[in-house]
């Protein structure tokens, strides 16, 4: 089964909208459909003719009519019409229609021979023509009308040649054909008008019905599409969160939902994969993963896509081991595996789960939320490990909300301080620059680690106002930095990629430099690999605007993601900062020394400076001095300290 087989449509099966409209409008309201719609009228006519025939026969008996033949004819009509009506489902439409026509024709002929144009035959004839026009196609109606007028003409000829004579005295005028010709042409004209009018109205009715049916079908198709778009993800074909919840609730209402786990899965470093491979291939990977999920997840388990690179699953059963076994599905090879293999990338997931017990006071939505709340803790686990929700997480969330409120106030009031860590020239061991690092205390005066408050700021979209505040604080300190470390000292400021890529960022920097009277040559902006989320052209345009101001650009935490080596030659950097992960253990691990040597060689070829972070021992320093590395920083020289600390 292809993508989205779990209780969902295959999105590729939805036809293109224009094509669907054309196909829908080509459908016709055909003759068979018309017959189905007109059949109730013929059936009603049969019943009515049968009932009227019986009634007329009874009345003639009651009033002792001398015309005994009429009694027999009416009884014969009734014996035909009523059985045909009773067994109508076993008799074809055309046979029923023929009976409706033939027997009244016989009655008209007998009445005409008996009373001429003075009897009821003209009225019955007009009524019969109208009925035939309604229930039969136009060609049969014309043929029938022509046949009836032919018989009428034959009678006129017979009367004219005295071959048929009306013997009753009150009918003697009918033996003069002068009366017959006007009636003949008047009848023909009236019937032509009736046939034309009925045909026109019937044609319009058929067109309107056809149009209504087409519109209705199109609306139904649109409704199906909208329902699909509302309930299913178009990229993966998997149900959306709303459909996932609705299906679980439906099962619960039907008493079919046992205990089970909500499993939340988030693809590790998918943003980096997206940047490295591009959105098209990244979407192919998501599509491939979804197809595997669709094939492997079997009822009563369920799956859905939340947003981006996040999926949610229902795993029935209260045993945590079942969840662990189920999670192996995510690591099953999928159709886009070749893309990953060719780029030396493997897919792993952050996994968190929360137990749902029907009727225990926790809604399905709350359980999904609990699994999501456990996801940050799952990021600290090893691959293929699952973090199970604990109630303590709710306390952590409450604590985060408390800190968030305080952080919002602190950002507005510039209630942060800065600590500066030295950047040391590796050849002279002199201070050539400092890096500004934010420090914050909560309302109780307790220091809060940046590893705690920075993620909170990032998660709650406060990074831009926070970055602007830090930028102001740093520029306020530039003069003090020069006084403490020398006039040639640069200041590195960490800028979030989101802020860096904002359209007005270069204008913001220029404005602040002008306000504080600071030269751009004093400032180094440190960004992480997340800046590559933007296209390279836009990124370089921003960098060039900043370089016009004299600002230098440093790529921080180099080597920790997928995309560094892919792009460092395409953007105009000034500096690479090797992450401390490569520095730690350099004295014992030859591979790390080789990596640092290679990075330095690449940087030199591109005319970039290289800074090694996290230097903590003399041995690490000595090994770095054997490489082309330009600068170092770390606790070996000094911890980050405020400017007023010597």
XYZ file of C-alpha atoms in Angstrom:
646
model
C 0.000 0.000 0.000
C 1.274 3.454 -0.844
C 1.350 6.536 1.334
C -1.656 7.337 3.472
C -3.174 3.847 3.501
C -4.179 4.277 7.133
C -7.830 5.268 6.853
C -7.108 7.909 4.247
C -7.335 8.623 0.563
C -4.316 8.487 -1.709
C -3.825 12.168 -2.430
C -2.483 11.487 -5.907
C -5.844 9.929 -6.809
C -7.571 13.303 -6.528
C -7.887 14.545 -10.097
C -6.701 17.908 -11.234
C -9.475 20.412 -10.626
C -9.905 21.625 -14.223
C -9.840 18.100 -15.584
C -12.438 17.002 -13.067
C -14.744 19.894 -13.998
C -14.543 18.942 -17.678
C -15.253 15.297 -16.952
C -18.184 16.204 -14.739
C -19.769 18.585 -17.264
C -19.514 15.964 -20.003
C -21.990 13.717 -18.187
C -25.466 13.819 -19.740
C -28.929 13.360 -18.358
C -29.589 10.423 -20.681
C -32.782 8.689 -21.811
C -32.521 5.885 -19.281
C -32.395 8.403 -16.469
C -35.420 10.199 -17.924
C -37.317 6.917 -18.100
C -36.544 6.246 -14.434
C -37.846 9.696 -13.542
C -41.000 9.508 -15.706
C -41.962 5.955 -14.707
C -43.979 7.084 -11.650
C -46.163 9.180 -13.974
C -46.899 6.211 -16.251
C -47.659 4.053 -13.241
C -50.014 6.680 -11.845
C -51.706 6.912 -15.252
C -52.245 3.145 -15.359
C -53.799 3.214 -11.919
C -55.982 6.202 -12.785
C -57.139 4.715 -16.125
C -57.999 1.446 -14.399
C -59.955 3.167 -11.649
C -61.815 5.450 -14.088
C -62.686 2.473 -16.322
C -64.245 0.618 -13.401
C -66.070 3.750 -12.274
C -67.531 4.367 -15.755
C -68.631 0.757 -16.080
C -70.347 0.868 -12.697
C -72.091 4.167 -13.489
C -73.396 2.811 -16.797
C -74.758 -0.233 -15.003
C -76.344 1.865 -12.254
C -77.986 4.254 -14.711
C -78.963 1.370 -17.007
C -77.148 2.723 -20.025
C -78.432 1.357 -23.337
C -74.838 1.296 -24.616
C -73.964 -2.152 -23.288
C -70.809 -2.168 -25.457
C -69.334 0.687 -23.402
C -69.732 -1.367 -20.236
C -67.797 -4.249 -21.746
C -65.097 -1.956 -23.100
C -64.630 -0.237 -19.741
C -64.387 -3.562 -17.930
C -61.857 -4.810 -20.482
C -59.812 -1.605 -20.011
C -59.883 -2.031 -16.244
C -58.841 -5.682 -16.533
C -55.816 -4.559 -18.538
C -54.760 -1.360 -16.727
C -54.983 -2.599 -13.144
C -52.999 -5.881 -13.542
C -50.332 -4.023 -15.496
C -50.165 -1.471 -12.666
C -49.971 -4.202 -10.015
C -47.169 -6.069 -11.811
C -45.510 -2.902 -13.168
C -42.067 -3.800 -11.775
C -41.969 -6.863 -14.016
C -43.155 -5.043 -17.137
C -40.896 -2.761 -19.176
C -41.521 0.955 -19.439
C -42.230 0.782 -23.164
C -44.837 -1.988 -22.768
C -46.614 0.012 -20.064
C -46.466 3.122 -22.253
C -47.868 1.198 -25.237
C -50.812 -0.035 -23.153
C -51.496 3.505 -21.949
C -51.628 4.641 -25.591
C -53.318 1.720 -27.375
C -56.412 1.327 -25.222
C -57.347 5.023 -25.205
C -56.814 4.977 -28.999
C -59.355 2.183 -29.299
C -61.725 4.201 -27.167
C -61.184 7.299 -29.284
C -61.809 5.340 -32.501
C -65.023 3.799 -31.208
C -66.268 7.119 -29.843
C -65.432 8.926 -33.068
C -67.242 6.318 -35.177
C -70.196 6.651 -32.893
C -70.459 10.393 -32.220
C -67.954 11.979 -34.612
C -66.548 15.250 -33.453
C -69.493 15.886 -31.161
C -68.438 13.334 -28.570
C -65.592 13.221 -26.066
C -63.053 11.884 -28.533
C -61.532 15.309 -29.450
C -60.861 16.135 -25.790
C -59.509 12.660 -25.058
C -57.394 12.858 -28.223
C -55.766 16.145 -27.140
C -55.158 14.752 -23.672
C -53.651 11.576 -25.113
C -51.326 13.554 -27.386
C -50.162 15.565 -24.374
C -49.553 12.377 -22.390
C -47.635 10.766 -25.261
C -45.519 13.913 -25.657
C -44.531 13.689 -22.026
C -43.715 10.006 -21.709
C -42.316 9.171 -25.165
C -39.417 10.573 -27.202
C -40.278 13.207 -29.801
C -39.944 10.867 -32.792
C -42.509 8.426 -31.378
C -44.833 11.281 -30.486
C -44.735 12.665 -34.042
C -45.291 9.196 -35.508
C -48.249 8.569 -33.209
C -49.818 11.962 -33.967
C -49.397 11.418 -37.704
C -50.972 7.959 -37.455
C -53.990 9.290 -35.543
C -54.549 12.084 -38.042
C -54.192 9.563 -40.864
C -57.035 7.539 -39.339
C -59.011 10.746 -38.938
C -58.406 11.560 -42.611
C -59.517 8.077 -43.646
C -62.782 8.605 -41.767
C -63.309 11.960 -43.516
C -62.790 10.310 -46.915
C -65.252 7.553 -45.994
C -67.847 10.100 -44.929
C -67.274 12.217 -48.025
C -67.874 9.210 -50.297
C -70.872 8.055 -48.282
C -69.037 4.908 -47.329
C -69.732 5.699 -43.688
C -72.864 7.466 -42.543
C -73.863 8.817 -39.134
C -77.420 7.471 -38.822
C -78.511 9.355 -35.718
C -80.620 12.411 -36.552
C -78.711 14.750 -34.267
C -75.479 13.649 -35.975
C -76.692 14.126 -39.535
C -74.621 17.302 -39.874
C -71.504 15.171 -39.631
C -72.277 13.587 -42.980
C -71.321 16.920 -44.533
C -67.521 17.022 -44.690
C -67.536 20.802 -44.551
C -67.466 20.427 -40.740
C -64.673 17.901 -40.798
C -61.929 19.794 -42.625
C -61.717 22.786 -40.236
C -61.722 20.407 -37.325
C -58.994 18.298 -38.944
C -56.656 21.253 -39.460
C -57.520 22.798 -36.096
C -56.745 19.497 -34.366
C -53.502 19.156 -36.288
C -52.448 22.709 -35.375
C -53.326 22.298 -31.702
C -51.455 19.016 -31.470
C -48.405 20.492 -33.191
C -48.410 23.324 -30.654
C -48.801 20.842 -27.800
C -46.017 18.598 -29.075
C -43.657 21.531 -29.690
C -44.374 23.094 -26.313
C -44.002 19.850 -24.394
C -40.823 18.991 -26.280
C -39.353 22.432 -25.586
C -40.260 22.270 -21.894
C -39.028 18.702 -21.621
C -35.740 19.643 -23.276
C -35.293 22.572 -20.911
C -36.195 20.400 -17.964
C -33.670 17.774 -19.013
C -30.994 20.445 -19.448
C -31.755 21.930 -16.042
C -31.749 18.541 -14.374
C -28.487 17.694 -16.120
C -26.983 21.000 -14.986
C -28.197 20.448 -11.428
C -26.802 16.922 -11.376
C -23.469 18.132 -12.719
C -23.365 20.935 -10.163
C -24.312 18.545 -7.404
C -21.633 16.078 -8.425
C -19.065 18.853 -8.605
C -20.088 20.079 -5.161
C -19.797 16.553 -3.796
C -16.348 16.244 -5.336
C -15.348 19.607 -3.871
C -16.703 18.535 -0.509
C -14.647 15.355 -0.722
C -11.545 17.394 -1.601
C -12.100 19.871 1.214
C -12.656 17.009 3.627
C -9.429 15.430 2.428
C -7.515 18.690 2.825
C -9.018 19.179 6.275
C -8.222 15.678 7.467
C -5.173 14.510 5.507
C -1.685 15.816 4.879
C -1.105 16.350 1.156
C 2.639 15.635 1.244
C 2.578 12.347 3.151
C -1.031 11.220 2.745
C -1.190 10.553 6.480
C -4.100 11.818 8.577
C -3.705 15.182 10.256
C -3.925 15.683 13.994
C -7.641 16.569 13.800
C -8.488 13.306 11.998
C -6.273 11.336 14.374
C -8.127 12.741 17.395
C -11.542 12.298 15.776
C -10.863 8.626 14.994
C -9.679 7.929 18.536
C -12.733 9.653 20.005
C -15.013 7.678 17.699
C -13.426 4.436 18.845
C -13.812 5.526 22.446
C -17.506 6.384 21.971
C -18.056 2.956 20.421
C -16.353 1.279 23.362
C -13.534 -0.004 21.135
C -10.647 1.991 22.614
C -8.504 0.198 25.162
C -5.539 1.624 27.048
C -2.662 2.679 24.890
C 0.162 5.124 24.315
C 0.377 8.334 22.357
C 3.844 8.231 20.782
C 5.348 11.499 19.545
C 8.215 11.237 17.043
C 10.411 14.090 15.846
C 13.104 13.567 13.189
C 16.506 14.544 14.541
C 18.262 17.450 12.822
C 15.756 17.498 9.985
C 16.289 21.221 9.486
C 19.927 20.496 8.731
C 18.923 17.734 6.321
C 16.540 20.176 4.689
C 19.316 22.718 4.236
C 21.823 20.174 3.002
C 19.643 18.358 0.477
C 17.095 21.049 -0.367
C 13.373 21.059 0.220
C 12.547 18.777 -2.717
C 14.697 15.873 -1.538
C 13.789 16.545 2.083
C 10.125 16.229 1.119
C 10.951 12.967 -0.664
C 12.459 11.681 2.564
C 9.344 12.660 4.529
C 7.233 11.005 1.859
C 9.321 7.833 2.027
C 9.119 7.687 5.816
C 5.347 8.185 5.630
C 4.985 5.360 3.096
C 6.872 3.040 5.403
C 4.696 4.118 8.316
C 1.570 3.504 6.227
C 2.660 -0.005 5.329
C 3.854 -1.000 8.782
C 1.279 0.530 11.123
C -1.606 -1.898 11.353
C -5.012 -1.605 13.028
C -5.752 -0.978 15.885
C -2.602 1.184 15.907
C -2.822 4.517 14.112
C -0.520 7.202 12.727
C -0.731 10.868 11.751
C 1.517 13.740 10.780
C 1.523 16.698 13.139
C 3.612 19.455 11.586
C 6.890 19.562 9.704
C 9.033 16.631 10.773
C 6.780 15.477 13.622
C 4.510 12.425 13.690
C 2.114 11.054 16.283
C 1.020 7.445 16.793
C -1.547 5.484 18.755
C -0.069 2.253 20.122
C -2.697 0.069 21.740
C -1.729 -1.658 24.968
C -0.587 -0.440 28.387
C 2.755 -2.277 28.313
C 5.673 0.132 27.620
C 7.486 -2.697 25.833
C 4.826 -2.614 23.115
C 5.682 1.017 22.452
C 9.366 0.181 22.220
C 8.657 -2.625 19.766
C 6.364 -0.378 17.758
C 9.032 2.340 17.530
C 11.176 -0.038 15.476
C 8.759 0.623 12.599
C 10.254 4.089 12.263
C 13.671 2.634 11.544
C 12.465 0.301 8.801
C 14.206 1.045 5.468
C 12.025 3.249 3.283
C 11.905 4.186 -0.431
C 13.994 7.350 -0.014
C 16.853 5.462 1.649
C 19.069 5.943 -1.424
C 18.983 9.727 -0.969
C 20.212 9.338 2.595
C 22.848 6.741 1.768
C 24.299 8.800 -1.068
C 24.736 11.730 1.334
C 25.940 9.625 4.298
C 22.923 10.631 6.374
C 20.955 8.413 8.727
C 17.511 9.148 10.102
C 16.923 9.052 13.847
C 14.033 10.213 15.986
C 13.395 11.908 19.291
C 10.656 9.776 20.846
C 8.306 10.554 23.724
C 5.157 8.789 24.887
C 2.215 9.281 27.243
C -0.235 6.628 28.480
C -3.922 7.175 27.746
C -6.564 5.386 29.783
C -10.163 5.979 28.631
C -12.428 7.371 31.315
C -9.605 8.395 33.650
C -10.198 12.155 33.406
C -7.493 12.965 30.850
C -8.698 13.773 27.340
C -7.031 12.538 24.172
C -5.949 16.108 23.393
C -4.342 16.414 26.826
C -2.557 13.102 26.344
C -1.140 14.269 23.000
C -0.040 17.466 24.714
C 1.622 15.439 27.483
C 3.565 13.406 24.922
C 4.656 16.652 23.261
C 5.721 18.125 26.597
C 7.944 15.097 27.131
C 9.676 15.570 23.780
C 12.305 18.101 24.970
C 13.458 15.580 27.579
C 13.646 12.925 24.853
C 16.221 15.051 23.010
C 18.754 14.161 25.686
C 18.350 10.399 25.222
C 20.356 8.059 23.036
C 19.038 6.938 19.663
C 15.936 4.707 19.672
C 15.208 5.503 23.320
C 11.754 6.700 24.402
C 11.050 9.215 27.137
C 7.789 8.409 28.920
C 5.723 11.287 30.252
C 5.840 11.916 33.988
C 3.701 14.312 35.994
C 6.872 16.105 37.037
C 7.039 17.450 33.492
C 3.927 19.514 34.177
C 5.740 21.136 37.058
C 8.667 21.825 34.732
C 6.293 23.426 32.230
C 4.742 25.531 34.960
C 8.238 26.579 36.028
C 9.070 27.453 32.413
C 5.962 29.632 32.170
C 7.035 31.420 35.346
C 10.511 32.021 33.919
C 9.016 33.094 30.606
C 6.988 35.806 32.295
C 10.075 37.028 34.126
C 12.148 36.901 30.936
C 9.630 39.034 29.066
C 9.890 41.661 31.785
C 13.684 41.373 31.929
C 14.030 41.873 28.166
C 11.787 44.943 28.283
C 13.758 46.382 31.210
C 17.241 45.423 29.898
C 17.649 43.425 33.105
C 20.453 41.234 31.734
C 24.172 41.494 32.331
C 27.059 40.556 30.075
C 30.076 38.413 30.737
C 32.995 38.435 28.310
C 35.281 35.556 27.395
C 38.693 36.335 25.949
C 39.782 35.331 22.458
C 43.517 34.630 22.511
C 45.926 34.945 19.598
C 47.518 31.493 19.409
C 50.924 32.764 18.357
C 51.302 35.626 20.883
C 48.800 34.463 23.548
C 47.529 38.032 23.724
C 43.872 39.058 23.986
C 42.662 40.103 20.544
C 38.942 39.953 21.156
C 36.132 39.010 23.497
C 32.842 37.199 23.108
C 29.766 38.657 24.817
C 27.680 36.132 26.749
C 24.321 36.935 28.368
C 23.741 36.373 32.080
C 20.453 36.612 33.968
C 19.064 36.280 37.477
C 15.434 35.551 38.257
C 13.308 37.714 40.551
C 14.677 35.877 43.597
C 18.244 36.736 42.625
C 19.162 33.208 41.537
C 21.418 32.891 38.500
C 19.731 31.041 35.640
C 21.972 29.186 33.204
C 21.899 30.279 29.538
C 21.255 26.627 28.695
C 17.892 27.126 30.416
C 16.779 30.637 29.501
C 18.054 30.741 25.893
C 15.887 27.743 24.791
C 12.876 29.304 26.541
C 13.459 32.572 24.704
C 13.812 30.687 21.428
C 10.726 28.503 21.935
C 8.525 31.485 22.723
C 9.610 33.778 19.871
C 11.470 36.286 22.020
C 14.785 35.907 20.219
C 14.565 39.116 18.178
C 13.767 41.477 21.088
C 16.351 39.607 23.176
C 19.016 39.970 20.456
C 18.266 43.678 20.046
C 18.648 44.212 23.779
C 21.969 42.313 23.892
C 23.219 44.308 20.896
C 22.489 47.547 22.749
C 24.182 46.314 25.929
C 27.315 45.285 24.026
C 27.610 48.620 22.222
C 27.276 50.364 25.576
C 30.309 48.342 26.776
C 32.611 48.863 23.768
C 34.464 51.797 25.318
C 35.030 49.889 28.573
C 36.272 46.875 26.581
C 38.829 49.059 24.817
C 39.937 50.513 28.124
C 40.366 47.052 29.644
C 41.793 45.028 26.733
C 43.087 47.605 24.277
C 41.745 49.654 21.399
C 42.255 46.884 18.824
C 40.030 44.415 20.698
C 36.991 43.157 18.782
C 33.667 42.144 20.314
C 31.817 39.037 19.126
C 28.035 39.043 19.474
C 25.917 35.927 18.998
C 22.970 36.660 16.703
C 20.081 34.265 16.165
C 19.729 33.136 12.538
C 16.102 34.238 12.555
C 17.108 37.802 13.432
C 20.155 37.746 11.142
C 17.991 36.838 8.159
C 15.369 39.508 8.864
C 15.116 42.045 6.036
C 15.695 45.007 8.312
C 18.657 43.523 10.201
C 21.412 45.435 8.298
C 19.453 48.681 8.788
C 19.088 47.921 12.489
C 22.849 47.378 12.850
C 23.686 50.579 10.970
C 21.272 52.601 13.073
C 22.734 51.263 16.330
C 26.321 51.868 15.224
C 25.401 55.445 14.368
C 23.565 56.018 17.650
C 26.453 54.736 19.772
C 29.188 56.098 17.507
C 30.844 52.692 17.157
C 32.886 51.582 14.150
C 31.634 48.383 12.521
C 35.210 47.085 12.472
C 34.906 46.548 16.219
C 32.056 44.059 15.814
C 32.063 40.394 14.852
C 28.651 38.771 14.431
C 28.583 35.065 15.272
C 25.906 32.957 13.605
C 25.251 29.222 13.561
C 24.638 26.955 10.592
C 20.909 27.643 10.822
C 21.493 30.688 8.618
C 21.694 28.258 5.705
C 17.943 27.791 5.947
C 17.744 30.825 3.650
C 18.894 30.634 0.048
C 22.556 31.481 -0.420
C 21.873 34.527 -2.604
C 19.764 36.230 0.060
C 22.251 35.290 2.764
C 25.172 36.779 0.830
C 23.210 39.957 0.155
C 22.716 40.450 3.894
C 26.375 39.691 4.596
C 27.531 42.188 1.972
C 25.369 44.929 3.473
C 26.937 44.224 6.866
C 30.466 44.177 5.456
C 29.933 47.622 3.976
C 29.588 48.722 7.607
C 32.920 47.043 8.437
C 31.303 44.162 10.330
C 32.910 40.712 10.203
C 30.979 37.418 10.128
C 31.924 34.314 12.115
C 30.399 30.843 11.729
C 29.927 29.473 15.249
C 29.923 25.794 16.330
C 31.449 24.738 13.023
C 31.275 20.997 12.358
C 28.257 20.140 14.501
C 25.754 19.989 11.633
C 25.423 18.560 8.147
C 25.758 21.662 6.081
C 28.989 23.430 7.069
C 31.331 21.890 4.522
C 28.672 22.201 1.829
C 28.352 25.959 2.079
C 31.396 27.607 3.653
C 32.839 28.225 0.215
C 29.649 29.822 -1.060
C 29.214 32.530 1.569
C 31.575 35.373 2.365
C 32.717 34.593 5.918
C 35.621 35.999 7.902
C 35.997 33.426 10.640
C 35.267 29.791 11.542
C 34.848 28.712 15.150
C 35.616 25.029 15.673
C 33.213 23.535 18.190
C 34.638 22.410 21.522
C 33.578 18.821 20.775
C 36.570 18.576 18.438
C 38.940 20.183 20.936
C 38.040 17.978 23.885
C 40.274 14.909 23.807
C 42.512 16.275 21.058
C 45.567 15.275 23.062
C 44.499 11.614 22.983
C 42.608 11.264 19.711
C 44.545 11.553 16.493
C 41.393 11.733 14.368
C 40.304 14.940 16.074
C 43.710 16.483 15.408
C 43.381 15.504 11.756
C 39.882 17.029 11.585
C 41.095 20.310 13.077
C 44.087 20.315 10.734
C 41.773 19.767 7.746
C 39.387 22.518 8.848
C 42.299 24.918 9.242
C 43.614 24.030 5.790
C 40.190 24.645 4.231
C 39.812 27.931 6.111
C 43.240 29.138 5.008
C 42.393 28.308 1.413
C 39.301 30.488 1.756
C 41.177 33.215 3.651
C 39.174 32.675 6.857
C 40.477 32.996 10.397
C 40.042 29.945 12.661
C 39.067 30.009 16.341
C 39.128 26.865 18.491
C 36.623 26.894 21.357
C 36.662 25.013 24.634
C 40.404 24.963 25.370
C 40.713 23.814 28.973
C 44.184 22.244 29.338
C 47.798 22.986 28.534
C 47.952 19.822 26.414
C 45.059 20.965 24.248
C 46.719 24.346 23.765
C 50.012 22.762 22.741
C 48.357 20.509 20.165
C 46.462 23.448 18.697
C 49.714 25.427 18.441
C 50.915 22.740 16.043
C 48.053 23.554 13.652
C 47.358 26.639 11.501
C 44.648 27.672 13.999
C 44.660 31.464 14.616
C 42.851 31.962 17.921
C 41.577 30.016 20.905
C 39.234 30.610 23.784
C 38.267 28.564 26.802
C 38.449 28.120 30.562
C 42.192 27.485 30.367
C 42.661 31.232 29.909
C 39.655 32.603 31.726
C 36.005 32.028 32.414
C 33.517 34.562 31.052
C 33.468 37.475 33.506
C 31.829 40.916 33.676
C 33.976 43.878 32.684
C 34.207 45.089 36.272
C 35.924 41.843 37.316
C 39.671 41.917 36.829
